GROMACS .gro file of C-alpha atoms in nm:
model
  106
    1MET     CA    1  13.506  13.676   9.664
    2SER     CA    2  13.192  13.830   9.591
    3VAL     CA    3  13.197  14.129   9.841
    4GLU     CA    4  13.426  14.409   9.738
    5TYR     CA    5  13.611  14.602   9.993
    6VAL     CA    6  13.754  14.990  10.027
    7VAL     CA    7  13.986  15.185  10.183
    8VAL     CA    8  13.789  15.531  10.196
    9MET     CA    9  14.069  15.830  10.244
   10THR     CA   10  13.931  16.134  10.386
   11THR     CA   11  14.107  16.476  10.696
   12LEU     CA   12  14.038  16.643  10.950
   13PRO     CA   13  14.122  16.904  11.087
   14ALA     CA   14  14.442  16.834  11.435
   15ASP     CA   15  14.222  16.932  11.689
   16ALA     CA   16  13.878  16.741  11.582
   17ASP     CA   17  13.771  16.463  11.727
   18GLY     CA   18  13.925  16.196  11.522
   19PRO     CA   19  13.856  15.906  11.755
   20ALA     CA   20  13.503  15.997  11.899
   21PHE     CA   21  13.446  16.043  11.436
   22GLY     CA   22  13.630  15.698  11.437
   23ARG     CA   23  13.339  15.530  11.690
   24ALA     CA   24  13.111  15.704  11.574
   25VAL     CA   25  13.104  15.471  11.181
   26LEU     CA   26  13.213  15.170  11.380
   27ASN     CA   27  12.926  15.207  11.604
   28GLU     CA   28  12.719  15.157  11.288
   29ARG     CA   29  12.905  14.906  11.078
   30LEU     CA   30  13.001  15.149  10.814
   31ALA     CA   31  13.362  15.067  10.861
   32ALA     CA   32  13.617  14.733  11.002
   33CYS     CA   33  13.825  14.941  11.140
   34VAL     CA   34  13.907  15.355  11.126
   35ASN     CA   35  14.287  15.470  11.117
   36ILE     CA   36  14.377  15.809  11.255
   37LEU     CA   37  14.733  15.862  11.165
   38ALA     CA   38  14.895  16.139  11.345
   39PRO     CA   39  14.941  16.585  11.232
   40MET     CA   40  15.022  16.639  10.958
   41ASP     CA   41  15.129  16.922  10.758
   42SER     CA   42  14.826  17.001  10.467
   43VAL     CA   43  14.919  17.291  10.235
   44TYR     CA   44  14.594  17.338   9.982
   45ARG     CA   45  14.426  17.571   9.701
   46TRP     CA   46  14.088  17.705   9.831
   47GLU     CA   47  13.911  17.923   9.736
   48GLY     CA   48  14.193  18.132   9.476
   49ARG     CA   49  14.386  18.137   9.762
   50VAL     CA   50  14.709  17.865   9.936
   51GLU     CA   51  14.623  17.771  10.299
   52HIS     CA   52  14.842  17.571  10.565
   53GLU     CA   53  14.675  17.372  10.793
   54THR     CA   54  14.717  17.086  11.016
   55GLU     CA   55  14.537  16.840  10.973
   56ARG     CA   56  14.458  16.467  11.068
   57GLN     CA   57  14.432  16.177  10.747
   58VAL     CA   58  14.150  15.903  10.862
   59ILE     CA   59  14.200  15.558  10.666
   60ILE     CA   60  13.860  15.444  10.687
   61LYS     CA   61  13.813  14.987  10.592
   62THR     CA   62  13.462  14.883  10.452
   63THR     CA   63  13.301  14.770  10.140
   64ARG     CA   64  13.181  14.937   9.866
   65ASP     CA   65  12.835  14.831   9.940
   66ARG     CA   66  12.850  15.029  10.211
   67LEU     CA   67  12.951  15.405  10.062
   68ASN     CA   68  12.665  15.592  10.016
   69ALA     CA   69  12.578  15.560  10.377
   70LEU     CA   70  13.006  15.611  10.515
   71TRP     CA   71  12.907  15.955  10.316
   72ASP     CA   72  12.635  16.037  10.394
   73ARG     CA   73  12.751  16.023  10.780
   74VAL     CA   74  13.071  16.182  10.695
   75ARG     CA   75  12.894  16.491  10.517
   76GLU     CA   76  12.741  16.437  10.873
   77LEU     CA   77  13.017  16.438  11.065
   78HIS     CA   78  13.234  16.613  10.926
   79PRO     CA   79  13.362  17.021  11.003
   80TYR     CA   80  13.500  17.042  10.679
   81GLU     CA   81  13.249  17.241  10.395
   82VAL     CA   82  13.384  17.007  10.089
   83PRO     CA   83  13.523  16.687  10.317
   84GLU     CA   84  13.823  16.546  10.168
   85PHE     CA   85  13.574  16.132  10.082
   86ILE     CA   86  13.800  15.932   9.859
   87VAL     CA   87  13.758  15.561   9.787
   88LEU     CA   88  14.046  15.322   9.678
   89GLY     CA   89  13.997  14.974   9.560
   90ILE     CA   90  14.076  14.648   9.673
   91ALA     CA   91  14.247  14.507   9.404
   92ASP     CA   92  14.368  14.195   9.679
   93GLY     CA   93  14.493  14.146  10.047
   94ASN     CA   94  14.500  13.884  10.292
   95GLU     CA   95  14.189  13.691  10.301
   96ALA     CA   96  14.105  13.710  10.627
   97TYR     CA   97  14.154  14.029  10.716
   98LEU     CA   98  13.860  14.107  10.415
   99LYS     CA   99  13.613  13.837  10.566
  100TRP     CA  100  13.675  14.035  10.878
  101VAL     CA  101  13.672  14.365  10.723
  102GLY     CA  102  13.303  14.194  10.494
  103GLU     CA  103  13.150  14.067  10.850
  104SER     CA  104  13.301  14.393  11.044
  105THR     CA  105  13.015  14.613  10.812
  106LYS     CA  106  12.703  14.369  10.822
   0.00000   0.00000   0.00000
């Protein structure tokens, strides 16, 4: 396939409006699908201390071509000073699904 497909992971505070976040990137065709998982415990180091918060994992399916615009929009929408933005390349998958991802982000 000529288009590279990726999964982007970020987190949001549990009380953030995850569906609004998802709709924003979908409406701008920056993603084909956004999954907002159930609240989870996150334990992490921040500014020299160990923190514990409730967050939601957000999984975004998109194309490599849309990554820069998606990253810009995530920074605008995200409440964190340093938002998670991890990009995982998709090596293989359902060809029809990946085609849909590409068409949905054009």
